[in-house]
């Protein structure tokens, strides 16, 4: 409810609850804590002008004119204190700050988006075990009736009205604001035709009463208020979760796309299925309260950005990616509204998904510390190869050298040449092709150096001491492509990006995570570099379908880890079998999900494999006499071994 008319209607509801002509009350009466009230008890008792609404899920941050009006109303009423509750941290709070207000964290609000079957959606958000709990609570309270009373019918439902008020009188905090008079005021407001009173009964007894408001854009439901009967806490919680699950089903049945859960603790909201969690603040202007200082300037683009990139902003849509649009009537996209949800552009605010990615991957062995990075360190791309083109475009100017270390992934040099950037080669050294010629690379003074670790096509890991030496001593950027690192026993370099301004780590969900079709890569770097990449990235390249797929797979990381263990076991089996095969000269050591194999008669063997209907990667142009064999299941491995045994 972000419209001025909706906020005005809820302010009249607040006046009815307070029994006053204006939205004026003591903060402790309204259940609106602020750090200042903990320091000064008198402030929590002081009559306060409420700008916005404590009833609603969040109040839009007032603009300059609205702030001036608040100051004038407070002066006219002789009030020293103004409180604007539940403002999204993503809103522009500049006018509040300029007028002397101070912010205090007020929890978060959660949004549960429902793009498909409720159980399938929640399984991807909270995991199988938590879904089972929610469904069990739903089944446990199935005997409760579910009745939606349109607010316009309230005069004909006096028992429902009284039950709602009675249950809320027993609630602390904001629940105390929902009196019978407040409910009557809501029923007479412009919100009435979009509001239902949800009543749940056990027989004739009302055990839960809630208010549901449909959004003005017709796409979702605000869970505005709920009050359960005062049972034991576990029973109340399970009934609340059962009611929410039923609400999700109701939203899907009626063609709605989301349910707004209102303010709460971020982790609790996520456990209820929220896939967008928006931090909130209370803003207070009071005697003796220091005004909020100016926030840090927006991320400064990296000094590695080319001059043209540094001179332009992030493209329009992506510039406002942090401002949620779910409850706006969006008439800015010029798309066809009559052909379903695919007619809308993908979600741009992927901060919650980035947090999920960093937290989940940060729990994997060798990734300790990754979860401490923020969403500003991550950029989702259309596969890791997309990030290669983005960073060369944003961070390398004509004439800047790009260093590659053959044998390596060929698209590094390919994209560099497409962009007319000179390519310097510094071949890998050692029998296992696992050592860098650090001095040769440094003497070339490249703008960008690409390291593939684990290496593709070899499968070996680079010497970590040499990698860190190169990162520390290089004047240019060092890009480490970790597409296969989940298959390695070694550590990831991703947690180190906060300490090295010139380090970029590329990751993908195509390999170990099994999402090649979703086309999702992740570029991890310091925020100034991420900002530079955004300036050249297509704003809507990360589709909603891909976002859902990534979130679901991250939620089920145990499944990924189990499949990786199967791959590693089969890799070891195949390495041993191939090493003893008469057609094979050498099997290179591998910390990836493939094996590089040198054949005695390369052309003859690869031709025979093609004749057997088996495709392997011919890598002879990179490492003479070799092919790269991906690890699949045991049956596929046996089929390959049988085909090799028939080589004449």
mmCIF file of C-alpha atoms in Angstrom, residues 32 34 48-53 59-62 67 70 82-87 96 101-102 104 281-285:
data_model
loop_
_atom_site.group_PDB
_atom_site.id
_atom_site.type_symbol
_atom_site.label_atom_id
_atom_site.label_comp_id
_atom_site.label_asym_id
_atom_site.label_seq_id
_atom_site.Cartn_x
_atom_site.Cartn_y
_atom_site.Cartn_z
ATOM 1 C CA UNK A 32 6.867 1.393 17.714
ATOM 2 C CA UNK A 34 13.241 3.143 18.488
ATOM 3 C CA UNK A 48 4.111 12.175 18.761
ATOM 4 C CA UNK A 49 2.876 12.990 15.295
ATOM 5 C CA UNK A 50 2.862 9.792 13.243
ATOM 6 C CA UNK A 51 3.795 10.435 9.630
ATOM 7 C CA UNK A 52 2.795 7.317 7.757
ATOM 8 C CA UNK A 53 1.108 4.325 9.310
ATOM 9 C CA UNK A 59 5.203 3.724 4.686
ATOM 10 C CA UNK A 60 6.612 5.419 1.596
ATOM 11 C CA UNK A 61 9.432 7.780 2.496
ATOM 12 C CA UNK A 62 7.903 11.260 2.347
ATOM 13 C CA UNK A 67 8.160 16.466 5.049
ATOM 14 C CA UNK A 70 4.694 17.114 8.648
ATOM 15 C CA UNK A 82 7.549 13.224 14.785
ATOM 16 C CA UNK A 83 7.885 9.541 13.942
ATOM 17 C CA UNK A 84 7.684 8.080 10.433
ATOM 18 C CA UNK A 85 7.439 4.298 10.911
ATOM 19 C CA UNK A 86 8.376 1.378 8.692
ATOM 20 C CA UNK A 87 10.137 3.099 5.803
ATOM 21 C CA UNK A 96 13.890 13.073 6.151
ATOM 22 C CA UNK A 101 15.283 12.905 11.387
ATOM 23 C CA UNK A 102 17.326 9.951 12.647
ATOM 24 C CA UNK A 104 16.595 3.165 13.589
ATOM 25 C CA UNK A 281 13.649 1.861 9.426
ATOM 26 C CA UNK A 282 11.719 4.072 11.838
ATOM 27 C CA UNK A 283 12.601 7.756 11.350
ATOM 28 C CA UNK A 284 12.384 10.039 14.407
ATOM 29 C CA UNK A 285 12.653 13.799 14.831
#
